[in-house]
Amino acid sequence: MKIAIVCYPTFGGSGVVATELGIALANRGHEIHFVTYRQPVRLELLSNRIHFHEVHVPEYPLFHYQPYELALSSKLVDTIKLYGIELLHVHYAIPHAYAGYMAKKILEEDGIYIPMITTLHGTDITLVGNHPFYKPAVNFSINKSDVVTSVSDDLKQKTLDFFDVKKEIEVIPNFIDKTKYSLDFTDCQRSLMAEDNEKIVTHISNFRKVKHIPDVIHVFNGIQKQLEAKLIMVGEGPEKEHAELLCEQLGITDKVVFLGNSNEIDRVLCFSDLFLLPSKSESFGLAALEAMINRTPVISSNTGGIPEVNIHGVTGYLSDVSDVDDMVKNALKILSDDAVLAEFKENAHQVALNFDIKNVMPLYEALYEKAYKAHYNSTY
Ligand code: GMT
C-alpha cells in the first residue's frame, strides 16, 4: 500500500512512533511517504520505499503567524496526486488531522478519495487539544477521521471524556523493535559515565513542565544520599535551565550529567540501572518502554497510560504524582540490593517484549485494510 505519514519530526514520542512505524511498514513492502517540515530525527535512511517530502512555509511579512496547516494541506494534495498515495496516516491531532481533512476535501474535487487514520498521542488531547481555543477544531477533525487510534486505554477514555467523539477509538500501544536489542550488545562504555560502585539513574524527555523535572532531581537527590549514584539527563527543553540551577542549589552538580538531545538513547539506557518518569500526565510513556527493553526498571508516577506499561512491583514502581518520598523509597528498594536489581531488570525486559513491533504493526495494517476497503466500498 502507498501510505503518506504526517508527524512532528522532532524527538517527541509521537514523531518517534510515526517514524519507526513508517520504517517497519516499508520493511514489510509498503511505500511510505513522510510529509513534514523537516526530516524526522529517527529517519536516517531514505530508500525507494521511504520518501520524505518537506513542507515549506514561505515567510510573508503580512502574516503575523505563518500558515503551516495551509502549506501542509497543499503539500499533501500534491504528494497524494503525484505518487498515487492510497492512505493517509496522521500522528498527533493538532494540526495534522485538521490539515489532513482539508487535503481530503480538496482531493475529492478532483474525484480522488483517500481514507485518513488519526493517531492520538496524548498532549493533543490532554493538554493542548482540549484548550477552548482549539477544542472545536480538534473535535471536528477527530470525528471526520475515517479511523481513530489512541496509544493507551487511558487516552481513549480521556478522549471520550473531554470530547464529543462519535467514532470508535481503537487502542494501539506504542512499541519497540526487539531485534534492535540483543543480549550480546556489550559495548555500553559504562565506565565513561560512572565508577563501578555508582548506580546510574537516567531521565529522558523534552523537559517540558508536564514531565515534572524538579521531581526527577529531588528523587535523585534522595537516592544519592543513601548510595553512590550518578544522574544522566537526556534531552532539551524549557525546564532544563531550572533543573541545572536546582542541582547547583542542592550541591549535586558533580553527580548530574546533562547530555542534551541524543540519537543514542539506547546506549545510555543500556548502562542505566534505573529510569525516572515522574510526569504529571503521560498518555503512554514511550521513554519508559524504551528503558524497559534496555533492561532498566522504571520509577514513575501512577498517571495516564503509564500503569499499562510499568507494572508496579514487577518492572518498577508507581507512586502518586509528586510523591517524591515514595519514589525515593521505591528507587532504593531496587537499587540497594543487586539481586533485586537484577530481577527487576529482567522483568522490565520481559514485559517490554509484549510491545514488540511484530505484535503491534499487524494491528495498524488490519486497520489500514479495513479503512481502505470501507472507503473504497462507500465511494465506488
Ligand atoms: O512526551 C512528550 O511530551 C512528547 C509527546 C509527543 O506528542 O510527541 O509524547 C506523547 O506521545 C508519546 C507517543 O505516543 C507517548 O508515549 C507519550 O506518553 C506522550 N506524552 C504525554 O502524554 C505527555
mmCIF file of C-alpha atoms and ligand atoms in Angstrom:
data_model
loop_
_atom_site.group_PDB
_atom_site.id
_atom_site.type_symbol
_atom_site.label_atom_id
_atom_site.label_comp_id
_atom_site.label_asym_id
_atom_site.label_seq_id
_atom_site.Cartn_x
_atom_site.Cartn_y
_atom_site.Cartn_z
ATOM 1 C CA MET A 1 0.000 0.000 0.000
ATOM 2 C CA LYS A 2 1.192 3.569 -0.648
ATOM 3 C CA ILE A 3 0.895 5.454 2.629
ATOM 4 C CA ALA A 4 1.536 9.110 3.498
ATOM 5 C CA ILE A 5 2.545 9.695 7.134
ATOM 6 C CA VAL A 6 2.272 13.126 8.734
ATOM 7 C CA CYS A 7 4.085 13.692 12.033
ATOM 8 C CA TYR A 8 6.272 16.044 14.036
ATOM 9 C CA PRO A 9 9.874 15.388 13.027
ATOM 10 C CA THR A 10 11.304 16.109 16.486
ATOM 11 C CA PHE A 11 12.478 13.940 19.409
ATOM 12 C CA GLY A 12 8.911 13.802 20.843
ATOM 13 C CA GLY A 13 7.304 10.393 21.255
ATOM 14 C CA SER A 14 4.646 10.878 18.582
ATOM 15 C CA GLY A 15 7.290 11.608 15.931
ATOM 16 C CA VAL A 16 9.352 8.631 17.063
ATOM 17 C CA VAL A 17 6.361 6.266 16.893
ATOM 18 C CA ALA A 18 5.355 7.590 13.450
ATOM 19 C CA THR A 19 8.885 7.255 12.110
ATOM 20 C CA GLU A 20 9.547 3.780 13.487
ATOM 21 C CA LEU A 21 6.147 2.629 12.202
ATOM 22 C CA GLY A 22 6.903 4.020 8.743
ATOM 23 C CA ILE A 23 10.287 2.275 8.634
ATOM 24 C CA ALA A 24 8.744 -1.027 9.752
ATOM 25 C CA LEU A 25 5.945 -0.735 7.186
ATOM 26 C CA ALA A 26 8.489 -0.074 4.456
ATOM 27 C CA ASN A 27 10.370 -3.212 5.525
ATOM 28 C CA ARG A 28 7.087 -5.088 5.073
ATOM 29 C CA GLY A 29 6.881 -3.867 1.472
ATOM 30 C CA HIS A 30 4.692 -0.771 1.792
ATOM 31 C CA GLU A 31 5.715 2.508 0.124
ATOM 32 C CA ILE A 32 5.963 5.230 2.763
ATOM 33 C CA HIS A 33 5.919 8.995 2.217
ATOM 34 C CA PHE A 34 6.694 11.172 5.248
ATOM 35 C CA VAL A 35 5.244 14.656 4.885
ATOM 36 C CA THR A 36 6.510 17.135 7.474
ATOM 37 C CA TYR A 37 8.620 20.293 7.874
ATOM 38 C CA ARG A 38 11.939 18.517 8.486
ATOM 39 C CA GLN A 39 13.355 15.049 8.016
ATOM 40 C CA PRO A 40 12.244 13.101 11.134
ATOM 41 C CA VAL A 41 15.131 12.679 13.598
ATOM 42 C CA ARG A 42 14.899 8.898 13.722
ATOM 43 C CA LEU A 43 14.714 8.600 9.942
ATOM 44 C CA GLU A 44 18.274 8.004 8.891
ATOM 45 C CA LEU A 45 17.899 6.173 5.618
ATOM 46 C CA LEU A 46 15.699 7.113 2.710
ATOM 47 C CA SER A 47 15.153 4.438 0.063
ATOM 48 C CA ASN A 48 12.914 3.560 -2.847
ATOM 49 C CA ARG A 49 10.282 2.621 -0.269
ATOM 50 C CA ILE A 50 10.836 5.549 2.140
ATOM 51 C CA HIS A 51 10.379 9.066 0.835
ATOM 52 C CA PHE A 52 10.432 12.397 2.612
ATOM 53 C CA HIS A 53 8.543 15.462 1.365
ATOM 54 C CA GLU A 54 9.383 18.714 3.104
ATOM 55 C CA VAL A 55 6.641 21.209 3.845
ATOM 56 C CA HIS A 56 7.889 24.755 3.211
ATOM 57 C CA VAL A 57 6.097 27.729 4.670
ATOM 58 C CA PRO A 58 7.223 30.826 2.814
ATOM 59 C CA GLU A 59 7.712 33.809 5.131
ATOM 60 C CA TYR A 60 5.432 36.689 4.271
ATOM 61 C CA PRO A 61 5.572 39.878 6.373
ATOM 62 C CA LEU A 62 1.803 40.415 6.262
ATOM 63 C CA PHE A 63 1.302 37.236 8.263
ATOM 64 C CA HIS A 64 1.816 37.535 11.980
ATOM 65 C CA TYR A 65 1.592 33.707 12.065
ATOM 66 C CA GLN A 66 2.824 31.732 9.051
ATOM 67 C CA PRO A 67 0.057 29.322 7.910
ATOM 68 C CA TYR A 68 1.641 25.862 8.360
ATOM 69 C CA GLU A 69 -1.676 23.967 8.113
ATOM 70 C CA LEU A 70 -2.327 25.509 4.709
ATOM 71 C CA ALA A 71 1.119 24.595 3.411
ATOM 72 C CA LEU A 72 0.758 21.070 4.832
ATOM 73 C CA SER A 73 -2.663 20.546 3.202
ATOM 74 C CA SER A 74 -1.318 21.735 -0.148
ATOM 75 C CA LYS A 75 1.774 19.530 0.134
ATOM 76 C CA LEU A 76 -0.440 16.554 0.957
ATOM 77 C CA VAL A 77 -2.672 17.208 -2.046
ATOM 78 C CA ASP A 78 0.346 17.416 -4.384
ATOM 79 C CA THR A 79 2.101 14.380 -2.887
ATOM 80 C CA ILE A 80 -1.026 12.201 -2.873
ATOM 81 C CA LYS A 81 -1.702 13.028 -6.530
ATOM 82 C CA LEU A 82 1.875 12.691 -7.716
ATOM 83 C CA TYR A 83 2.617 9.372 -6.032
ATOM 84 C CA GLY A 84 -0.845 7.815 -6.121
ATOM 85 C CA ILE A 85 -0.998 7.575 -2.316
ATOM 86 C CA GLU A 86 -3.793 5.279 -1.126
ATOM 87 C CA LEU A 87 -3.992 6.087 2.576
ATOM 88 C CA LEU A 88 -3.116 8.969 4.887
ATOM 89 C CA HIS A 89 -1.974 8.362 8.483
ATOM 90 C CA VAL A 90 -1.647 11.499 10.625
ATOM 91 C CA HIS A 91 0.036 11.406 14.030
ATOM 92 C CA TYR A 92 -0.995 13.994 16.636
ATOM 93 C CA ALA A 93 -4.347 15.666 16.059
ATOM 94 C CA ILE A 94 -3.121 19.264 16.040
ATOM 95 C CA PRO A 95 -2.978 20.490 13.345
ATOM 96 C CA HIS A 96 -2.352 17.299 11.384
ATOM 97 C CA ALA A 97 -5.865 15.811 11.431
ATOM 98 C CA TYR A 98 -7.282 19.210 10.553
ATOM 99 C CA ALA A 99 -4.857 19.727 7.640
ATOM 100 C CA GLY A 100 -5.365 16.119 6.512
ATOM 101 C CA TYR A 101 -9.115 16.550 6.351
ATOM 102 C CA MET A 102 -8.723 19.705 4.251
ATOM 103 C CA ALA A 103 -6.454 17.782 1.862
ATOM 104 C CA LYS A 104 -9.069 15.023 1.615
ATOM 105 C CA LYS A 105 -11.775 17.518 0.724
ATOM 106 C CA ILE A 106 -9.603 19.288 -1.862
ATOM 107 C CA LEU A 107 -8.779 15.936 -3.482
ATOM 108 C CA GLU A 108 -12.450 15.000 -3.628
ATOM 109 C CA GLU A 109 -12.969 17.918 -6.008
ATOM 110 C CA ASP A 110 -10.745 16.003 -8.441
ATOM 111 C CA GLY A 111 -12.538 12.707 -7.802
ATOM 112 C CA ILE A 112 -9.742 11.349 -5.578
ATOM 113 C CA TYR A 113 -10.896 9.667 -2.355
ATOM 114 C CA ILE A 114 -8.445 8.765 0.376
ATOM 115 C CA PRO A 115 -9.054 7.356 3.873
ATOM 116 C CA MET A 116 -7.429 9.139 6.830
ATOM 117 C CA ILE A 117 -6.278 7.450 10.038
ATOM 118 C CA THR A 118 -5.644 9.758 13.006
ATOM 119 C CA THR A 119 -3.492 8.572 15.895
ATOM 120 C CA LEU A 120 -3.945 10.473 19.141
ATOM 121 C CA HIS A 121 -0.752 10.609 21.186
ATOM 122 C CA GLY A 122 -1.502 12.460 24.387
ATOM 123 C CA THR A 123 -0.941 16.156 24.776
ATOM 124 C CA ASP A 124 -3.005 16.712 21.599
ATOM 125 C CA ILE A 125 -5.909 15.567 23.824
ATOM 126 C CA THR A 126 -4.911 16.116 27.439
ATOM 127 C CA LEU A 127 -3.131 19.489 27.303
ATOM 128 C CA VAL A 128 -3.361 21.404 24.052
ATOM 129 C CA GLY A 129 -6.320 19.820 22.299
ATOM 130 C CA ASN A 130 -8.944 20.486 24.904
ATOM 131 C CA HIS A 131 -7.988 24.129 25.328
ATOM 132 C CA PRO A 132 -11.078 26.146 24.329
ATOM 133 C CA PHE A 133 -9.062 27.847 21.559
ATOM 134 C CA TYR A 134 -8.566 24.529 19.767
ATOM 135 C CA LYS A 135 -11.294 22.222 21.048
ATOM 136 C CA PRO A 136 -13.978 22.657 18.331
ATOM 137 C CA ALA A 137 -11.427 22.123 15.552
ATOM 138 C CA VAL A 138 -9.876 19.088 17.260
ATOM 139 C CA ASN A 139 -13.307 17.597 17.970
ATOM 140 C CA PHE A 140 -14.303 18.118 14.342
ATOM 141 C CA SER A 141 -11.126 16.561 12.911
ATOM 142 C CA ILE A 142 -11.361 13.506 15.173
ATOM 143 C CA ASN A 143 -14.935 12.872 14.061
ATOM 144 C CA LYS A 144 -14.024 13.397 10.407
ATOM 145 C CA SER A 145 -11.174 10.861 10.506
ATOM 146 C CA ASP A 146 -12.044 7.513 8.948
ATOM 147 C CA VAL A 147 -10.270 5.647 11.744
ATOM 148 C CA VAL A 148 -9.084 6.967 15.107
ATOM 149 C CA THR A 149 -6.476 5.244 17.251
ATOM 150 C CA SER A 150 -5.106 6.114 20.673
ATOM 151 C CA VAL A 151 -1.920 4.844 22.290
ATOM 152 C CA SER A 152 -3.482 3.611 25.552
ATOM 153 C CA ASP A 153 -6.805 2.710 27.139
ATOM 154 C CA ASP A 154 -6.396 5.690 29.419
ATOM 155 C CA LEU A 155 -6.011 8.115 26.499
ATOM 156 C CA LYS A 156 -9.052 6.578 24.808
ATOM 157 C CA GLN A 157 -11.106 7.179 27.949
ATOM 158 C CA LYS A 158 -9.818 10.761 28.299
ATOM 159 C CA THR A 159 -10.678 11.476 24.657
ATOM 160 C CA LEU A 160 -14.203 10.195 25.219
ATOM 161 C CA ASP A 161 -14.464 12.269 28.425
ATOM 162 C CA PHE A 162 -13.095 15.546 27.007
ATOM 163 C CA PHE A 163 -14.611 15.484 23.522
ATOM 164 C CA ASP A 164 -17.889 14.646 21.865
ATOM 165 C CA VAL A 165 -16.482 11.744 19.851
ATOM 166 C CA LYS A 166 -18.823 9.810 17.614
ATOM 167 C CA LYS A 167 -16.203 7.423 16.288
ATOM 168 C CA GLU A 168 -14.940 4.153 17.670
ATOM 169 C CA ILE A 169 -11.406 4.629 19.071
ATOM 170 C CA GLU A 170 -9.026 1.703 18.576
ATOM 171 C CA VAL A 171 -6.237 1.337 21.128
ATOM 172 C CA ILE A 172 -2.842 0.516 19.612
ATOM 173 C CA PRO A 173 0.023 0.870 22.097
ATOM 174 C CA ASN A 174 3.485 2.292 21.492
ATOM 175 C CA PHE A 175 6.033 -0.347 20.517
ATOM 176 C CA ILE A 176 9.718 -1.255 20.333
ATOM 177 C CA ASP A 177 11.620 -3.426 17.877
ATOM 178 C CA LYS A 178 13.166 -6.254 19.889
ATOM 179 C CA THR A 179 15.579 -7.181 17.123
ATOM 180 C CA LYS A 180 17.490 -3.978 17.871
ATOM 181 C CA TYR A 181 18.215 -5.101 21.417
ATOM 182 C CA SER A 182 20.236 -8.257 21.718
ATOM 183 C CA LEU A 183 21.982 -9.606 24.799
ATOM 184 C CA ASP A 184 25.365 -9.768 23.097
ATOM 185 C CA PHE A 185 25.493 -5.969 22.757
ATOM 186 C CA THR A 186 28.082 -5.252 25.453
ATOM 187 C CA ASP A 187 29.750 -2.082 24.221
ATOM 188 C CA CYS A 188 27.976 0.050 26.826
ATOM 189 C CA GLN A 189 31.055 2.032 27.847
ATOM 190 C CA ARG A 190 29.549 2.407 31.302
ATOM 191 C CA SER A 191 32.922 3.437 32.690
ATOM 192 C CA LEU A 192 32.755 6.689 30.730
ATOM 193 C CA MET A 193 29.812 7.763 32.859
ATOM 194 C CA ALA A 194 30.295 6.321 36.334
ATOM 195 C CA GLU A 195 32.579 4.425 38.702
ATOM 196 C CA ASP A 196 31.920 0.727 39.211
ATOM 197 C CA ASN A 197 30.393 1.323 42.648
ATOM 198 C CA GLU A 198 27.992 4.014 41.391
ATOM 199 C CA LYS A 199 24.436 3.286 40.265
ATOM 200 C CA ILE A 200 23.305 5.074 37.108
ATOM 201 C CA VAL A 201 19.905 6.766 37.164
ATOM 202 C CA THR A 202 18.525 8.206 33.920
ATOM 203 C CA HIS A 203 15.804 10.538 32.721
ATOM 204 C CA ILE A 204 14.976 11.223 29.060
ATOM 205 C CA SER A 205 12.387 13.758 27.892
ATOM 206 C CA ASN A 206 11.720 17.047 26.192
ATOM 207 C CA PHE A 207 11.993 18.856 29.557
ATOM 208 C CA ARG A 208 8.510 20.308 29.437
ATOM 209 C CA LYS A 209 6.549 21.212 32.584
ATOM 210 C CA VAL A 210 4.382 18.094 32.244
ATOM 211 C CA LYS A 211 7.499 15.947 32.883
ATOM 212 C CA HIS A 212 7.923 17.290 36.455
ATOM 213 C CA ILE A 213 11.663 17.763 36.003
ATOM 214 C CA PRO A 214 12.197 19.134 39.555
ATOM 215 C CA ASP A 215 10.805 15.811 40.865
ATOM 216 C CA VAL A 216 13.445 13.961 38.838
ATOM 217 C CA ILE A 217 16.171 15.988 40.557
ATOM 218 C CA HIS A 218 14.642 15.643 44.037
ATOM 219 C CA VAL A 219 14.180 11.883 43.666
ATOM 220 C CA PHE A 220 17.794 11.544 42.569
ATOM 221 C CA ASN A 221 18.894 13.754 45.453
ATOM 222 C CA GLY A 222 17.157 11.374 47.871
ATOM 223 C CA ILE A 223 18.797 8.350 46.213
ATOM 224 C CA GLN A 224 22.314 9.759 46.254
ATOM 225 C CA LYS A 225 22.061 10.478 49.985
ATOM 226 C CA GLN A 226 21.795 6.711 50.572
ATOM 227 C CA LEU A 227 24.087 5.242 47.938
ATOM 228 C CA GLU A 228 26.698 6.263 45.375
ATOM 229 C CA ALA A 229 24.919 7.298 42.177
ATOM 230 C CA LYS A 230 25.030 9.421 39.026
ATOM 231 C CA LEU A 231 22.084 11.007 37.209
ATOM 232 C CA ILE A 232 22.084 11.280 33.428
ATOM 233 C CA MET A 233 19.610 13.771 31.987
ATOM 234 C CA VAL A 234 18.979 13.394 28.254
ATOM 235 C CA GLY A 235 17.013 15.946 26.222
ATOM 236 C CA GLU A 236 16.423 19.633 25.750
ATOM 237 C CA GLY A 237 13.505 21.843 26.678
ATOM 238 C CA PRO A 238 12.189 24.797 28.645
ATOM 239 C CA GLU A 239 12.747 23.259 32.102
ATOM 240 C CA LYS A 240 16.400 22.376 31.574
ATOM 241 C CA GLU A 241 17.931 25.598 32.844
ATOM 242 C CA HIS A 242 15.880 25.466 36.014
ATOM 243 C CA ALA A 243 16.957 21.852 36.510
ATOM 244 C CA GLU A 244 20.643 22.824 36.231
ATOM 245 C CA LEU A 245 20.087 25.572 38.783
ATOM 246 C CA LEU A 246 18.319 23.203 41.154
ATOM 247 C CA CYS A 247 21.246 20.782 41.007
ATOM 248 C CA GLU A 248 23.551 23.647 41.920
ATOM 249 C CA GLN A 249 21.350 24.650 44.860
ATOM 250 C CA LEU A 250 21.299 21.055 46.116
ATOM 251 C CA GLY A 251 25.082 20.782 45.697
ATOM 252 C CA ILE A 252 24.907 17.776 43.377
ATOM 253 C CA THR A 253 26.224 19.207 40.088
ATOM 254 C CA ASP A 254 29.193 16.824 40.126
ATOM 255 C CA LYS A 255 26.757 13.900 40.185
ATOM 256 C CA VAL A 256 24.477 15.034 37.356
ATOM 257 C CA VAL A 257 25.296 14.994 33.649
ATOM 258 C CA PHE A 258 23.117 16.899 31.186
ATOM 259 C CA LEU A 259 23.662 15.336 27.775
ATOM 260 C CA GLY A 260 21.241 17.319 25.588
ATOM 261 C CA ASN A 261 19.327 15.680 22.768
ATOM 262 C CA SER A 262 20.750 12.367 21.672
ATOM 263 C CA ASN A 263 20.229 9.849 18.933
ATOM 264 C CA GLU A 264 21.969 7.294 21.116
ATOM 265 C CA ILE A 265 19.480 6.828 23.918
ATOM 266 C CA ASP A 266 19.807 3.046 23.693
ATOM 267 C CA ARG A 267 23.493 3.385 24.520
ATOM 268 C CA VAL A 268 22.659 5.437 27.606
ATOM 269 C CA LEU A 269 19.813 3.142 28.672
ATOM 270 C CA CYS A 270 21.990 0.108 28.133
ATOM 271 C CA PHE A 271 24.179 1.079 31.109
ATOM 272 C CA SER A 272 21.402 2.596 33.235
ATOM 273 C CA ASP A 273 20.200 0.969 36.454
ATOM 274 C CA LEU A 274 17.005 2.964 36.901
ATOM 275 C CA PHE A 275 14.774 5.245 34.817
ATOM 276 C CA LEU A 276 12.772 8.095 36.375
ATOM 277 C CA LEU A 277 9.479 9.255 34.863
ATOM 278 C CA PRO A 278 7.555 11.314 37.448
ATOM 279 C CA SER A 279 5.331 13.077 34.848
ATOM 280 C CA LYS A 280 2.156 14.884 35.785
ATOM 281 C CA SER A 281 0.414 13.187 32.879
ATOM 282 C CA GLU A 282 1.643 10.701 30.297
ATOM 283 C CA SER A 283 -0.596 9.009 27.749
ATOM 284 C CA PHE A 284 1.710 6.006 27.394
ATOM 285 C CA GLY A 285 5.336 6.743 28.281
ATOM 286 C CA LEU A 286 7.366 5.547 25.309
ATOM 287 C CA ALA A 287 10.554 6.561 27.137
ATOM 288 C CA ALA A 288 9.675 4.105 29.927
ATOM 289 C CA LEU A 289 9.142 1.317 27.398
ATOM 290 C CA GLU A 290 12.478 2.111 25.730
ATOM 291 C CA ALA A 291 14.123 1.966 29.156
ATOM 292 C CA MET A 292 12.484 -1.371 29.916
ATOM 293 C CA ILE A 293 13.554 -3.069 26.692
ATOM 294 C CA ASN A 294 17.083 -1.970 27.636
ATOM 295 C CA ARG A 295 16.676 -3.771 30.993
ATOM 296 C CA THR A 296 16.201 -0.601 33.001
ATOM 297 C CA PRO A 297 13.454 -0.676 35.673
ATOM 298 C CA VAL A 298 11.204 2.366 35.983
ATOM 299 C CA ILE A 299 10.204 4.579 38.901
ATOM 300 C CA SER A 300 7.234 6.578 37.687
ATOM 301 C CA SER A 301 4.092 8.375 38.636
ATOM 302 C CA ASN A 302 0.842 6.427 38.582
ATOM 303 C CA THR A 303 -0.798 8.502 35.895
ATOM 304 C CA GLY A 304 -2.341 8.219 32.437
ATOM 305 C CA GLY A 305 -1.262 5.162 30.485
ATOM 306 C CA ILE A 306 1.945 4.534 32.460
ATOM 307 C CA PRO A 307 0.421 1.689 34.551
ATOM 308 C CA GLU A 308 -0.358 -0.087 31.272
ATOM 309 C CA VAL A 309 3.414 -0.317 30.698
ATOM 310 C CA ASN A 310 5.216 -0.097 34.047
ATOM 311 C CA ILE A 311 3.904 -2.881 36.245
ATOM 312 C CA HIS A 312 4.016 -1.989 39.941
ATOM 313 C CA GLY A 313 6.397 -4.251 41.870
ATOM 314 C CA VAL A 314 7.442 -6.094 38.706
ATOM 315 C CA THR A 315 9.119 -3.760 36.201
ATOM 316 C CA GLY A 316 9.479 -0.890 38.672
ATOM 317 C CA TYR A 317 7.138 1.042 40.933
ATOM 318 C CA LEU A 318 4.313 3.553 40.604
ATOM 319 C CA SER A 319 3.743 6.435 43.043
ATOM 320 C CA ASP A 320 1.182 9.198 43.220
ATOM 321 C CA VAL A 321 2.096 12.232 41.116
ATOM 322 C CA SER A 322 4.540 14.461 43.083
ATOM 323 C CA ASP A 323 5.086 11.903 45.876
ATOM 324 C CA VAL A 324 8.860 12.277 45.777
ATOM 325 C CA ASP A 325 9.429 10.494 49.111
ATOM 326 C CA ASP A 326 7.626 7.374 47.905
ATOM 327 C CA MET A 327 9.607 7.435 44.663
ATOM 328 C CA VAL A 328 12.884 7.638 46.622
ATOM 329 C CA LYS A 329 11.791 4.763 48.873
ATOM 330 C CA ASN A 330 10.889 2.617 45.854
ATOM 331 C CA ALA A 331 14.078 3.502 43.996
ATOM 332 C CA LEU A 332 16.163 2.428 46.989
ATOM 333 C CA LYS A 333 14.261 -0.870 47.241
ATOM 334 C CA ILE A 334 15.508 -1.676 43.745
ATOM 335 C CA LEU A 335 18.976 -0.151 43.849
ATOM 336 C CA SER A 336 20.124 -1.261 47.314
ATOM 337 C CA ASP A 337 20.243 -4.955 46.530
ATOM 338 C CA ASP A 338 21.983 -6.261 43.416
ATOM 339 C CA ALA A 339 19.863 -9.412 43.317
ATOM 340 C CA VAL A 340 16.652 -7.366 43.416
ATOM 341 C CA LEU A 341 18.024 -5.025 40.763
ATOM 342 C CA ALA A 342 18.856 -7.978 38.511
ATOM 343 C CA GLU A 343 15.331 -9.357 38.944
ATOM 344 C CA PHE A 344 13.666 -6.024 38.093
ATOM 345 C CA LYS A 345 15.951 -5.593 35.084
ATOM 346 C CA GLU A 346 14.944 -8.959 33.687
ATOM 347 C CA ASN A 347 11.237 -8.357 34.410
ATOM 348 C CA ALA A 348 11.383 -4.977 32.691
ATOM 349 C CA HIS A 349 12.868 -6.573 29.577
ATOM 350 C CA GLN A 350 10.328 -9.410 29.528
ATOM 351 C CA VAL A 351 7.300 -7.113 29.865
ATOM 352 C CA ALA A 352 8.685 -4.765 27.193
ATOM 353 C CA LEU A 353 8.819 -7.709 24.771
ATOM 354 C CA ASN A 354 4.978 -7.760 24.807
ATOM 355 C CA PHE A 355 5.156 -4.435 22.977
ATOM 356 C CA ASP A 356 7.315 -5.737 20.155
ATOM 357 C CA ILE A 357 6.508 -4.216 16.795
ATOM 358 C CA LYS A 358 5.789 -7.721 15.453
ATOM 359 C CA ASN A 359 2.703 -7.759 17.711
ATOM 360 C CA VAL A 360 1.717 -4.134 17.139
ATOM 361 C CA MET A 361 2.252 -3.499 13.425
ATOM 362 C CA PRO A 362 -0.380 -6.042 12.298
ATOM 363 C CA LEU A 363 -2.929 -4.046 14.302
ATOM 364 C CA TYR A 364 -2.169 -0.971 12.197
ATOM 365 C CA GLU A 365 -2.102 -2.975 8.972
ATOM 366 C CA ALA A 366 -5.506 -4.506 9.756
ATOM 367 C CA LEU A 367 -6.941 -1.040 10.330
ATOM 368 C CA TYR A 368 -5.414 0.245 7.092
ATOM 369 C CA GLU A 369 -7.070 -2.624 5.197
ATOM 370 C CA LYS A 370 -10.384 -2.005 6.920
ATOM 371 C CA ALA A 371 -10.289 1.758 6.310
ATOM 372 C CA TYR A 372 -9.243 1.310 2.695
ATOM 373 C CA LYS A 373 -11.977 -1.241 1.948
ATOM 374 C CA ALA A 374 -14.691 0.750 3.768
ATOM 375 C CA HIS A 375 -13.678 3.897 1.946
ATOM 376 C CA TYR A 376 -13.485 2.144 -1.400
ATOM 377 C CA ASN A 377 -16.891 0.474 -0.974
ATOM 378 C CA SER A 378 -18.572 3.712 0.066
ATOM 379 C CA THR A 379 -17.166 5.712 -2.836
ATOM 380 C CA TYR A 380 -17.281 3.254 -5.767
HETATM 381 O O1 GMT B 1 6.187 13.091 25.839
HETATM 382 C C1 GMT B 1 6.081 14.112 25.190
HETATM 383 O O2 GMT B 1 5.944 15.209 25.709
HETATM 384 C C2 GMT B 1 6.070 14.030 23.702
HETATM 385 C C3 GMT B 1 4.731 13.572 23.242
HETATM 386 C C4 GMT B 1 4.518 13.743 21.774
HETATM 387 O O3 GMT B 1 3.402 14.020 21.452
HETATM 388 O O4 GMT B 1 5.398 13.593 20.953
HETATM 389 O O5 GMT B 1 4.580 12.209 23.653
HETATM 390 C C5 GMT B 1 3.275 11.694 23.721
HETATM 391 O O6 GMT B 1 3.206 10.653 22.758
HETATM 392 C C6 GMT B 1 4.038 9.520 23.034
HETATM 393 C C7 GMT B 1 3.922 8.558 21.863
HETATM 394 O O7 GMT B 1 2.632 8.075 21.712
HETATM 395 C C8 GMT B 1 3.640 8.895 24.380
HETATM 396 O O8 GMT B 1 4.430 7.771 24.645
HETATM 397 C C9 GMT B 1 3.827 9.954 25.476
HETATM 398 O O9 GMT B 1 3.390 9.412 26.701
HETATM 399 C C10 GMT B 1 3.003 11.185 25.145
HETATM 400 N N1 GMT B 1 3.335 12.257 26.109
HETATM 401 C C11 GMT B 1 2.442 12.717 27.007
HETATM 402 O O10 GMT B 1 1.308 12.283 27.124
HETATM 403 C C12 GMT B 1 2.937 13.783 27.906
#
